[in-house]
Coordinates of C-alpha atoms in Angstrom, one line a residue:
X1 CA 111.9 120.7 73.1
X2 CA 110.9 124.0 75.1
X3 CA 109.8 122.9 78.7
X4 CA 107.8 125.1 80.5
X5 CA 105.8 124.6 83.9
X6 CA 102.3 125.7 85.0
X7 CA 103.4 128.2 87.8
X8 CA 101.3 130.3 89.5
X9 CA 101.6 133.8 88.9
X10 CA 103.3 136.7 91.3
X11 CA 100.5 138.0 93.7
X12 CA 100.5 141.5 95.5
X13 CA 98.5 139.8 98.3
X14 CA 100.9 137.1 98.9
X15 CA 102.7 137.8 102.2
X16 CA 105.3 135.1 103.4
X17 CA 106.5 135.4 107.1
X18 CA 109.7 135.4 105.4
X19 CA 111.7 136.4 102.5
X20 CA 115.1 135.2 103.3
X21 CA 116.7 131.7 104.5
X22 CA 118.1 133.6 107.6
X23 CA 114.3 134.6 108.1
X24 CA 113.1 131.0 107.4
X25 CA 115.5 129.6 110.0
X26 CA 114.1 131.9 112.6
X27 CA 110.7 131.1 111.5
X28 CA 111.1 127.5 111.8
X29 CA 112.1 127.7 115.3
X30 CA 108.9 128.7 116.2
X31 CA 107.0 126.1 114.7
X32 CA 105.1 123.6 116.7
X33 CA 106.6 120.2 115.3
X34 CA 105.0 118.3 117.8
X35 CA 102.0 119.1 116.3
X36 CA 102.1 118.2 113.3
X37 CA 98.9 118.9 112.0
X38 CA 99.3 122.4 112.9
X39 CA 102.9 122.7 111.2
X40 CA 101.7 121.4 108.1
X41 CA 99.3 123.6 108.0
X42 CA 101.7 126.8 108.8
X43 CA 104.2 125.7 106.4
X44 CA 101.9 124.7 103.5
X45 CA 100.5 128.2 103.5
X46 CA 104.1 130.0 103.7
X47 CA 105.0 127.3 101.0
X48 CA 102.1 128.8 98.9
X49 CA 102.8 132.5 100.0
X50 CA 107.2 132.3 98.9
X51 CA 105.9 130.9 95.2
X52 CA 103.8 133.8 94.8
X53 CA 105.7 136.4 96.6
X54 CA 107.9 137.3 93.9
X55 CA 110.8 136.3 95.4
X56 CA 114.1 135.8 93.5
X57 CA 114.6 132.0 92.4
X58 CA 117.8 131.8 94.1
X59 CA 116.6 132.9 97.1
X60 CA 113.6 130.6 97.2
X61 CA 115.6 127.9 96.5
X62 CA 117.7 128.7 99.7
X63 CA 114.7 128.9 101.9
X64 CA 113.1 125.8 100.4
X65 CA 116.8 123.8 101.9
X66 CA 116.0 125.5 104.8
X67 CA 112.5 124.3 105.2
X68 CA 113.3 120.7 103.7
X69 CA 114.4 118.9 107.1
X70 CA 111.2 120.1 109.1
X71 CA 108.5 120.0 105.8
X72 CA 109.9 116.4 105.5
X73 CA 109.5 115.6 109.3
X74 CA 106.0 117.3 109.3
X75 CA 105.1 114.8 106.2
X76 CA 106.4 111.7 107.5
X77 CA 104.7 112.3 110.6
X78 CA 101.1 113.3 109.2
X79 CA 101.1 110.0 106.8
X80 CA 100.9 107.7 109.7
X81 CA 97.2 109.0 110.0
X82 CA 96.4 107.5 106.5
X83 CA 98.7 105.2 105.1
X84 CA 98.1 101.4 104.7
X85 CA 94.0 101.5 106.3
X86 CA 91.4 100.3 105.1
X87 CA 89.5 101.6 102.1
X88 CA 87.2 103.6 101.8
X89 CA 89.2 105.4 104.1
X90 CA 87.5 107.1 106.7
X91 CA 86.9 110.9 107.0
X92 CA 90.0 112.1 108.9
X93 CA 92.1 109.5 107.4
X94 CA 91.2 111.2 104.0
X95 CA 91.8 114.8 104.9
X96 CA 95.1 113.8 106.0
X97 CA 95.7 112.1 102.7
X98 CA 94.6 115.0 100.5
X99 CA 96.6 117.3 103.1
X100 CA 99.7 115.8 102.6
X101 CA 99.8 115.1 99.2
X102 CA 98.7 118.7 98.4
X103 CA 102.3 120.0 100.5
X104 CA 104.2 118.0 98.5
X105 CA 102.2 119.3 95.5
X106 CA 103.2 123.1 96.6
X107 CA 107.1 122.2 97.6
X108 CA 107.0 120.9 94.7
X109 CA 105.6 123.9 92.8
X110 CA 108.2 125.8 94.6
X111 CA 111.2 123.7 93.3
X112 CA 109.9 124.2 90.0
X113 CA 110.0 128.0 90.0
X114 CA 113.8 127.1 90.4
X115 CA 113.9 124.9 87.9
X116 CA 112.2 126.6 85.4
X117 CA 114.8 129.4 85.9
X118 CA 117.5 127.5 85.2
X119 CA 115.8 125.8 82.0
X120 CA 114.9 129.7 80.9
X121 CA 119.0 130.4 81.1
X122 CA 119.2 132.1 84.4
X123 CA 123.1 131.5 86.2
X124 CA 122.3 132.1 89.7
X125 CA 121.1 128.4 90.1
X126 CA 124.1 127.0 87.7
X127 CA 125.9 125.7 90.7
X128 CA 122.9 124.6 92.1
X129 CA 121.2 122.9 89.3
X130 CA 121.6 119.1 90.1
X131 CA 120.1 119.8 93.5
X132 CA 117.5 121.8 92.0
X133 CA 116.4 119.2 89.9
X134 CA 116.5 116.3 92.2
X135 CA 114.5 118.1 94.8
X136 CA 111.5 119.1 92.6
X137 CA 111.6 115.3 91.0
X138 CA 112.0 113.7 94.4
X139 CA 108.9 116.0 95.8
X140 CA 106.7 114.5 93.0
X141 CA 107.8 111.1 93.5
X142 CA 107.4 111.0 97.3
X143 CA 104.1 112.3 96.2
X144 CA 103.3 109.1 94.0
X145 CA 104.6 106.8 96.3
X146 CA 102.2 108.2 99.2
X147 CA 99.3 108.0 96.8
X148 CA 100.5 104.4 96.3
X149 CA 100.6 103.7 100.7
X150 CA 97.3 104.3 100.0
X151 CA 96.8 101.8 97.5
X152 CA 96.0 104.5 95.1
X153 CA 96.1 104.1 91.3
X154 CA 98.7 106.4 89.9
X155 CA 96.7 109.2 87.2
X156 CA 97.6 110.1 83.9
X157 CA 98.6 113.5 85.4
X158 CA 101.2 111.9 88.0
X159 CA 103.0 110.3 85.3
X160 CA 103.0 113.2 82.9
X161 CA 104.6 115.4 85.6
X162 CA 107.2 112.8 86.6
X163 CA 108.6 112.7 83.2
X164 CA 108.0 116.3 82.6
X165 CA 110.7 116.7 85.5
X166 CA 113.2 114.3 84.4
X167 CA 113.1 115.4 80.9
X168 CA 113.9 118.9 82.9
X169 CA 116.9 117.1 84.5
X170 CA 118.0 115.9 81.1
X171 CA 117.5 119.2 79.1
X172 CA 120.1 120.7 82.0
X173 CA 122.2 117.7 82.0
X174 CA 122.1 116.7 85.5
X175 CA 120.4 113.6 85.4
X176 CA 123.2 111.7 87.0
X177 CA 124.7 114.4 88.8
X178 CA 125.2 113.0 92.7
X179 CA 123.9 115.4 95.1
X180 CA 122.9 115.2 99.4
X181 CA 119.8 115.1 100.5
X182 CA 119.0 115.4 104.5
X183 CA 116.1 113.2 103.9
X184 CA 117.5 110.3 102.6
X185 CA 118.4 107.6 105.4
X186 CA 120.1 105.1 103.5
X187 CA 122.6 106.7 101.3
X188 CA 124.2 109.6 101.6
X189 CA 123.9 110.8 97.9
X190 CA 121.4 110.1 95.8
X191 CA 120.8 111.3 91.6
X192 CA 117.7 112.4 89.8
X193 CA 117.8 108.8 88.2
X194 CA 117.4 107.8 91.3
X195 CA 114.4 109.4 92.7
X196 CA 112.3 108.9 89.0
X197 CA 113.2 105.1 89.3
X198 CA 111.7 104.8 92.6
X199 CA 107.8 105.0 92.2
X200 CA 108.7 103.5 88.6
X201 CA 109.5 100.5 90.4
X202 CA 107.0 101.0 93.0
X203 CA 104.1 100.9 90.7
X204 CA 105.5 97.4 89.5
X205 CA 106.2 95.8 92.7
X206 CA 102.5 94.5 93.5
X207 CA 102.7 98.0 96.4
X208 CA 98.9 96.8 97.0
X209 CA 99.7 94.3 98.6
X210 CA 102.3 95.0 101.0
X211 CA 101.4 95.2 104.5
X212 CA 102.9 98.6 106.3
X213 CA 105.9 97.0 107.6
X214 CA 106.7 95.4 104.5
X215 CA 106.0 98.8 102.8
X216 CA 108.8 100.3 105.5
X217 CA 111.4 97.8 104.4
X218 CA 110.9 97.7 100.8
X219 CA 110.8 101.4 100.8
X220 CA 113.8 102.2 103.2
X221 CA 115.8 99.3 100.5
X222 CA 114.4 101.1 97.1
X223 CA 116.0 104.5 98.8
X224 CA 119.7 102.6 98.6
X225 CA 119.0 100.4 96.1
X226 CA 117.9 103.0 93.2
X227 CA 121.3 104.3 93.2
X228 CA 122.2 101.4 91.2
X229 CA 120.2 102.5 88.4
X230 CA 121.1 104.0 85.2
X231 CA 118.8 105.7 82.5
X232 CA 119.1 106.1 79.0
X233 CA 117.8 107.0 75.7
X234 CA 119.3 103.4 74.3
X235 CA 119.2 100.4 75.0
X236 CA 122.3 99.1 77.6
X237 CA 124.4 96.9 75.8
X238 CA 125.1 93.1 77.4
X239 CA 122.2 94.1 80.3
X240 CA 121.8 91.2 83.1
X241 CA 118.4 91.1 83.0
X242 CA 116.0 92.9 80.5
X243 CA 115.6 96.4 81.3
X244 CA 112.4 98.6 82.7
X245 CA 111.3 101.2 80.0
X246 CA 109.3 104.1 80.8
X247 CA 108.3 106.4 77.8
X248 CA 108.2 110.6 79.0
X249 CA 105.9 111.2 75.9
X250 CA 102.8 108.5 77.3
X251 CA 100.8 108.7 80.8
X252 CA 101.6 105.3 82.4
X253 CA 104.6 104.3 84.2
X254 CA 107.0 101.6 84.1
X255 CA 106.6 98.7 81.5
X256 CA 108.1 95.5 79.3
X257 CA 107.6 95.6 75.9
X258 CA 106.1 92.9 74.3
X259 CA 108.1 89.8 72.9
X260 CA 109.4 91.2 69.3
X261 CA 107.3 94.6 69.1
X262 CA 109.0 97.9 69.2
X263 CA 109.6 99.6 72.8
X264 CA 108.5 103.3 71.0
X265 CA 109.7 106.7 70.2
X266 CA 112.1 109.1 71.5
X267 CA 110.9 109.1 74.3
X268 CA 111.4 106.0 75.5
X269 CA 114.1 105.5 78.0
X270 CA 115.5 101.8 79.3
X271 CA 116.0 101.4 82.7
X272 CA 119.2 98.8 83.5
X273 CA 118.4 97.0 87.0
X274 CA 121.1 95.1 85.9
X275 CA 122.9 95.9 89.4
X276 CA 120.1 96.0 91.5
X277 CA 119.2 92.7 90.3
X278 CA 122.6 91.3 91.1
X279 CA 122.4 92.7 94.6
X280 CA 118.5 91.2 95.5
X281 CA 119.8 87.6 94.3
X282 CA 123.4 87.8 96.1
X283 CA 121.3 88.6 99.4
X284 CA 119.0 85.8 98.9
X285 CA 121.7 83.4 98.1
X286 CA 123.4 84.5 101.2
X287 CA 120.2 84.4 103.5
X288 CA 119.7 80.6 102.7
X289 CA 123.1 79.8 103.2
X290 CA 122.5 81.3 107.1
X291 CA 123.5 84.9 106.9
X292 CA 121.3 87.3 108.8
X293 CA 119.0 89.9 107.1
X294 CA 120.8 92.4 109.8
X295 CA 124.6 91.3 108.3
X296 CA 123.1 92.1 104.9
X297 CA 121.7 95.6 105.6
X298 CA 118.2 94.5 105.3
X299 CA 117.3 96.2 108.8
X300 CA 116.6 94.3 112.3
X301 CA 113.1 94.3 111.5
X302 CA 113.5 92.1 108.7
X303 CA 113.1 88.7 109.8
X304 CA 113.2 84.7 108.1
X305 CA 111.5 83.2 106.2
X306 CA 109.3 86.2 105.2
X307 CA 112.6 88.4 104.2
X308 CA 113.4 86.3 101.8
X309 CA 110.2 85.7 100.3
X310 CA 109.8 89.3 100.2
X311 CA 112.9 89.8 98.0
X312 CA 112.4 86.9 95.5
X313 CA 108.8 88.6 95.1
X314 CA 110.6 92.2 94.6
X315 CA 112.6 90.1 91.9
X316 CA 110.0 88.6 90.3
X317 CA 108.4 92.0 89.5
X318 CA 111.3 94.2 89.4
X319 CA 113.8 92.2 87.4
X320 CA 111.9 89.3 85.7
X321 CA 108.7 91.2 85.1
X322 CA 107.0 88.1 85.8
X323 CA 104.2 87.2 88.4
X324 CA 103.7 84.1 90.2
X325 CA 100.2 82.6 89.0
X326 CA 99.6 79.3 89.4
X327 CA 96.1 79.9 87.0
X328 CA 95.4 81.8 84.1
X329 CA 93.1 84.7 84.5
X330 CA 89.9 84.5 82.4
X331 CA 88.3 88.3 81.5
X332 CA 84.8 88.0 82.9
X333 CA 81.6 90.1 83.0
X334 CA 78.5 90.4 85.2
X335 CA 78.3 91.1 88.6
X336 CA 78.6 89.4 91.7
X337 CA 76.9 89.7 95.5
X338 CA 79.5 90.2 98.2
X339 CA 79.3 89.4 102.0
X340 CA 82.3 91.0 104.1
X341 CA 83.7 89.8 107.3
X342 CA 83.2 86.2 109.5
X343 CA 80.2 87.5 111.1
X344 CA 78.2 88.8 108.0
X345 CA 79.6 85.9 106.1
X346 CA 78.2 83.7 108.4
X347 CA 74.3 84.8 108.8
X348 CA 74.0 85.2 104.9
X349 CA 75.3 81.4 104.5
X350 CA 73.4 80.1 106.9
X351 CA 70.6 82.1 106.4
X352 CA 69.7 83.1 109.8
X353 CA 71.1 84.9 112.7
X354 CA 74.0 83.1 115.1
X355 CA 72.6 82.5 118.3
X356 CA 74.7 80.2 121.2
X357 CA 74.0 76.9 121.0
X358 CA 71.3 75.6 123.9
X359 CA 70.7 79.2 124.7
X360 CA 66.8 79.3 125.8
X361 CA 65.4 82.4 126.4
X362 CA 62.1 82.8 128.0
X363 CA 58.8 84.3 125.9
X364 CA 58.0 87.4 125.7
X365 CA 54.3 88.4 126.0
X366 CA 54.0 89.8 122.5
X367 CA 56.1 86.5 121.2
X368 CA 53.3 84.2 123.9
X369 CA 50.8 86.2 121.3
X370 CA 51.9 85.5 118.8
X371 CA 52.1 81.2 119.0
X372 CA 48.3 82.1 120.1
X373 CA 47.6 84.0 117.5
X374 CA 49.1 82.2 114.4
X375 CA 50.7 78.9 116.4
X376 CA 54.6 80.8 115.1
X377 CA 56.3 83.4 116.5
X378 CA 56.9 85.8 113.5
X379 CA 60.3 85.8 111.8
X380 CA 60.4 89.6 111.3
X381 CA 62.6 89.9 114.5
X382 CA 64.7 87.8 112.3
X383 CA 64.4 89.1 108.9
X384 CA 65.2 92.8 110.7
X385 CA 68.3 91.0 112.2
X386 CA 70.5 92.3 109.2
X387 CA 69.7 95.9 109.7
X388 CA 70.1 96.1 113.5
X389 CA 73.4 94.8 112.6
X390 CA 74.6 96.7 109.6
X391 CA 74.7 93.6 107.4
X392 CA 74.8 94.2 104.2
X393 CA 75.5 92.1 100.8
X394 CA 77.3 94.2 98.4
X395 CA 77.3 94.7 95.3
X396 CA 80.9 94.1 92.9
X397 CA 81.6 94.0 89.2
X398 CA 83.3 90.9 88.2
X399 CA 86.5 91.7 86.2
X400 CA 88.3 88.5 85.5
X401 CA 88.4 85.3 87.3
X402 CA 90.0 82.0 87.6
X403 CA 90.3 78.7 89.4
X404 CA 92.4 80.6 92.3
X405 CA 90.4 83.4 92.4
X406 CA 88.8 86.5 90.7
X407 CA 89.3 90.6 90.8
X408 CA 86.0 92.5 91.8
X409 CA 85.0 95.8 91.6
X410 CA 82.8 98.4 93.4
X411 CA 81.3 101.5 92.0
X412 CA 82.0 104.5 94.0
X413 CA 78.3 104.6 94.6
X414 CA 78.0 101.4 96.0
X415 CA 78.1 101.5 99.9
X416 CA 80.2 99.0 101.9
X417 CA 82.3 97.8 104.1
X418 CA 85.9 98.8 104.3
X419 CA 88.5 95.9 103.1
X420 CA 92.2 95.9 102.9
X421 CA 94.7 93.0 101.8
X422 CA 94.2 90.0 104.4
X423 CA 90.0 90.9 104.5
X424 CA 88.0 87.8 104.3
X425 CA 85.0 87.6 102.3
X426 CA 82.1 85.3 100.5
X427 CA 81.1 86.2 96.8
X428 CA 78.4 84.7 95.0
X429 CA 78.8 85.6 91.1
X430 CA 76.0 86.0 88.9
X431 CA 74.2 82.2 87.9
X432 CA 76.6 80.5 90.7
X433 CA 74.7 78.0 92.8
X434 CA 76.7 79.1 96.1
X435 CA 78.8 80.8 97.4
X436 CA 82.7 81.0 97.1
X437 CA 85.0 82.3 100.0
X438 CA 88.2 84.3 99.5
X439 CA 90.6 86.3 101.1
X440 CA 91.7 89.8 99.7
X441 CA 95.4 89.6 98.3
X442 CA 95.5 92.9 97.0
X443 CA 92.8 95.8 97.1
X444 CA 93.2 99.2 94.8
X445 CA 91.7 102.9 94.4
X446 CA 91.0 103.4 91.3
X447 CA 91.0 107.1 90.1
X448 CA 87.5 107.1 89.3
X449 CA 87.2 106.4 93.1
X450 CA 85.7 102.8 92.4
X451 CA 87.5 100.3 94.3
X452 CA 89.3 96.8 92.8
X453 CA 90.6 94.1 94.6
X454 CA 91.8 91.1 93.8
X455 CA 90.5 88.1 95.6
X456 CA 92.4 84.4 96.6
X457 CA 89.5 81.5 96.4
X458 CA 89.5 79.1 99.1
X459 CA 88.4 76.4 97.5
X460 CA 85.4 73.7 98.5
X461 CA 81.7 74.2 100.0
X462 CA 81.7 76.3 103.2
X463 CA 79.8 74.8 106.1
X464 CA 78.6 77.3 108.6
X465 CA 79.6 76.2 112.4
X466 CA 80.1 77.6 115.8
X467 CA 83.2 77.8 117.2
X468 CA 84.4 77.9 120.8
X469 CA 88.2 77.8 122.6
X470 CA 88.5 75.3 125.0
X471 CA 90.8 74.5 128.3
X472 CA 91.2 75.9 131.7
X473 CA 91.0 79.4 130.8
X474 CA 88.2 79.1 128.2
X475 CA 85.3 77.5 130.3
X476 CA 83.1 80.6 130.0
X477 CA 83.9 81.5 126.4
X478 CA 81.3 81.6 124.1
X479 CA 80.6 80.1 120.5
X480 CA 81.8 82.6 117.7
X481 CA 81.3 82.3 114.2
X482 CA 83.6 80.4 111.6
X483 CA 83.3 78.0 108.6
X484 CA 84.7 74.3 108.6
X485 CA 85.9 73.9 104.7
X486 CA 86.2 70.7 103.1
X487 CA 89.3 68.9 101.1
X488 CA 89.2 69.2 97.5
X489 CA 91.0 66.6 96.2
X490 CA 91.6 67.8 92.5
X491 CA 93.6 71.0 93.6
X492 CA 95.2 69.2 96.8
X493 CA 93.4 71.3 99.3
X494 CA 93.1 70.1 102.8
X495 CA 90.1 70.3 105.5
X496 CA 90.4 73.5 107.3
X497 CA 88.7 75.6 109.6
X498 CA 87.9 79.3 109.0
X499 CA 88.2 80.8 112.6
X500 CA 89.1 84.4 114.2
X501 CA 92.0 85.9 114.1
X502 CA 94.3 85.0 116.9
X503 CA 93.1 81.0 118.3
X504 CA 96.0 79.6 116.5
X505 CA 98.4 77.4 118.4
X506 CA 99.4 73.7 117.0
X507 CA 97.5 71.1 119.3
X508 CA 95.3 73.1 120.5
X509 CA 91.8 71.7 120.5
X510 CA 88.2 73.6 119.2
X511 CA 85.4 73.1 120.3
X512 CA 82.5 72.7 116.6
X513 CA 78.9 73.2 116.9
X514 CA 76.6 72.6 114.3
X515 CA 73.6 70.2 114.5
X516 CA 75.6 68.8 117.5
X517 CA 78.9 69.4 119.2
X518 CA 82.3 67.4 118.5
X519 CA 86.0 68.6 118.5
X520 CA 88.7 69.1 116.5
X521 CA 92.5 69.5 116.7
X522 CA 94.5 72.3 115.4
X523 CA 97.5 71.3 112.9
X524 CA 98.9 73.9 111.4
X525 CA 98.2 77.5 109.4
X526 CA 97.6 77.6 105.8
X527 CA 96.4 81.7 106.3
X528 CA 96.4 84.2 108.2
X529 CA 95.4 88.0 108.3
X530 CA 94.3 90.6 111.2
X531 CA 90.8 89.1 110.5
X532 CA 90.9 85.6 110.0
X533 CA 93.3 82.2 110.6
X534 CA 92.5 79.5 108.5
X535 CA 94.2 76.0 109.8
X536 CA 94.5 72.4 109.1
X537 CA 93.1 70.0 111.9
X538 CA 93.1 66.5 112.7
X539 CA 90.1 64.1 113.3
X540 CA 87.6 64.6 115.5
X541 CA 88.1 64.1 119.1

């Protein structure tokens, strides 16, 4: 199979500040990497300028080593502006998004100039060719797996281009090839199997819903980790645990076939995570017989019992190809009204504005009027309550659904609030009496720009309340808004109380207002997000 890249062609016009390594160097010393907005810039454009300067391949490929150390500061710097926020994301956070992913699209494009010179028989590279390889695949795939720390939906296109390049690292025969990278952290060599495995495995490992320090763990493992993977065009014989297949002629990404039907063409290549499996149980064996995550080269930041959870989930997904549901999704159609956030929550269930309990505020003239006039004050003060505030019910496409939950969806067109994984919410699907609340476990843009996100029930009928901290340092605190949620027997759910994020603390008392005040005493935590805490609580007191 011929393999041939889009490149762009030569252009007069193009002129690069530099057309040697030596020149690159002395360019780069220049360059303002504290500001790394403005060095992105600078070296995106010479990036752009080199692959269309007609410069020789081999030379390139020098001055793209050069660059790599600084380019790949410059990018890690400039995704802390955009990864794991909210979606939508906001104006500047999107700029920085596109930005960055479009460098990595042009290093890239310059790695593949190389490459394509070697595929087209040229020598000059020979020597070269492993490193070659592995830097244009590993440019693609730190690509992907910043689209995915944005909770992006890989496209058609992304996959098509990561197996392009591998297939490229086959046709030479350096697919296994061990070569440096500066880059890499955690190992000091690396492989082109390597790199293609990791957003492979990325794209399988639930990446939605990792927060952005899980995201820096899992990622800084999956960099040592994907060493132990091996790729080939059969099947490995005696394999630990069922392999990951890819296919280089389809435009998706990792998969298991199912039970008894073939796994494709010639395409198709198996994955062994035999090894890799082996190493995520031995550490969670070891972690529950008392070693430390830091003993085990998990990383100091890494701590109990999450760092084990974390792994048996990365095991679940990676090596099982299974996922933990405790209820079976249902495929489901219609639509469904959403209300986002405690505070809008709250004045759409209750059905009128929070106010502070006892709070009397004197007439106003126009209000005196009005009791005059029609023996009422009018409610449009109230019904304009929503708009002075910027609340909103939204409106979501129902996907699927079951007993713990349901995935929505939102049309690009449809304005709303921003949610990420941990956002709490109330949704009302089409003929329900009520409605249900829910916590965001995962949330996803899709690449028609809609957004999905899959949604944790908390079961039982939510009672609107007011809730106030009490104690010595909480006598002038005011009532905020939360939800006191009944037990439902028949799924074993407790009584729990909905309140802000942050008032956790076992013992501690809370003050409930409804028709009348009483109190209640904090147990323990069944949830938690930056929003939200939802807790247990004793009797009233």
């Amino acid at each position: 199979m011929t393999i041939q890249f889009d490149l762009p062609a030569p252009d007069a016009a193009a002129k690069p500040a530099f057309s040697t390594a030596k020149e690159c160097i002395d360019w780069l010393d220049a360059l303002p990497l504290t500001n790394s907005a403005t060095a992105q810039m600078q070296l995106h454009s010479q990036l752009d300028a080199i692959v269309r300067g007609g410069i020789k391949p081999a030379v390139l490929f020098e001055i793209l080593e050069a660059m790599r150390e600084p380019f790949g500061f410059v990018q890690a710097e400039m995704a802390k502006k955009f990864v794991h926020r909210a979606l939508p994301l906001a104006e500047l956070e999107l700029a920085a998004r596109n930005n960055s992913l479009a460098a990595w699209k042009s290093y890239g494009t310059a790695c593949q100039v190389c490459m394509q010179s070697l595929l087209d028989g040229a020598r000059d590279l020979k020597a070269s060719a492993a490193t070659v390889c592995h830097r244009a695949l590993d440019a693609h795939a730190r690509m992907m797996i910043d689209e995915a720390r944005t909770n992006s939906e890989a496209s058609e296109a992304d996959w098509a281009m990561l197996h392009k390049l591998y297939r490229a690292a086959e046709t030479l025969g350096v697919e296994a090839e061990k070569v440096k990278d500066p880059l890499s952290r955690e190992s000091p060599v690396t492989h082109c199997m390597a790199v293609y495995g990791q957003p492979v495995l990325v794209t399988l490992g639930s990446y939605n819903e990792w927060t952005a320090r899980q995201s820096q763990m899992i990622l800084r493992w999956l960099e040592r980790w994907s060493t132990k993977i091996t790729i080939s065009a059969t099947p490995p014989t005696s394999p630990v645990k069922p392999p990951v297949l890819t296919d280089l002629d389809m435009l998706r990404g990792g998969f298991r076939p199912l039970e008894g039907a073939p796994a494709g063409g010639a395409g198709v290549r198996y994955l062994d995570i035999g090894e890799l499996s082996l190493s995520i149980k031995n550490r969670v064996i070891l972690l529950r017989k008392g070693e430390t995550p830091v003993n085990l080269g998990l990383g100091d930041d890494c701590v109990m019992p999450a760092c084990e959870q974390q792994l048996i989930n990365l095991y679940q997904h990676w090596c099982d190809g299974r996922v933990d549901r405790n209820q079976v999704r249902r495929p489901a159609s219609g639509n469904a009204l959403v209300a986002v956030g405690l505070e809008v929550m709250h004045y759409y269930l209750s059905g009128k504005p929070f106010k502070q309990p006892g709070e009397v505020k004197e007439l106003t003239s126009k209000q005196r009027q009005e009791i005059a006039t029609f023996g009422r004050i009018a409610t449009r003060d109230e019904d304009e309550y929503s708009q002075i505030h910027g609340y909103a019910m939204e409106q979501w496409a129902l996907r699927d659904e079951s007993l713990a939950g349901m995935r929505l969806v939102r049309a690009k067109n449809v304005r709303g609030q921003r949610i990420s994984a941990g956002t709490i919410l109330a949704a009302r699907p089409d003929g329900a009496k009520g409605f249900m609340l829910g916590s965001v476990r995962w949330v996803q843009w899709l690449t028609d720009d809609s957004i999905m996100a899959g949604v944790r029930a908390i079961p039982g009928t939510p009672m609107p309340v007011g809730l106030r901290q009490t104690g010595i340092n909480a006598t002038k605190e005011k009532y905020q808004q939360g939800f006191l949620v009944p037990a439902v027997d028949t799924l074993k759910t407790p009584d729990s109380v909905l309140m802000p994020a942050g008032w956790f603390k076992a013992g501690k008392v809370i003050e409930v207002h409804s028709d009348k005040p009483w109190r209640i005493t904090l147990v323990d935590v069944i949830e938690r997000s930056g929003e939200f805490e939802r807790c247990t609580y004793g009797g009233a007191v």
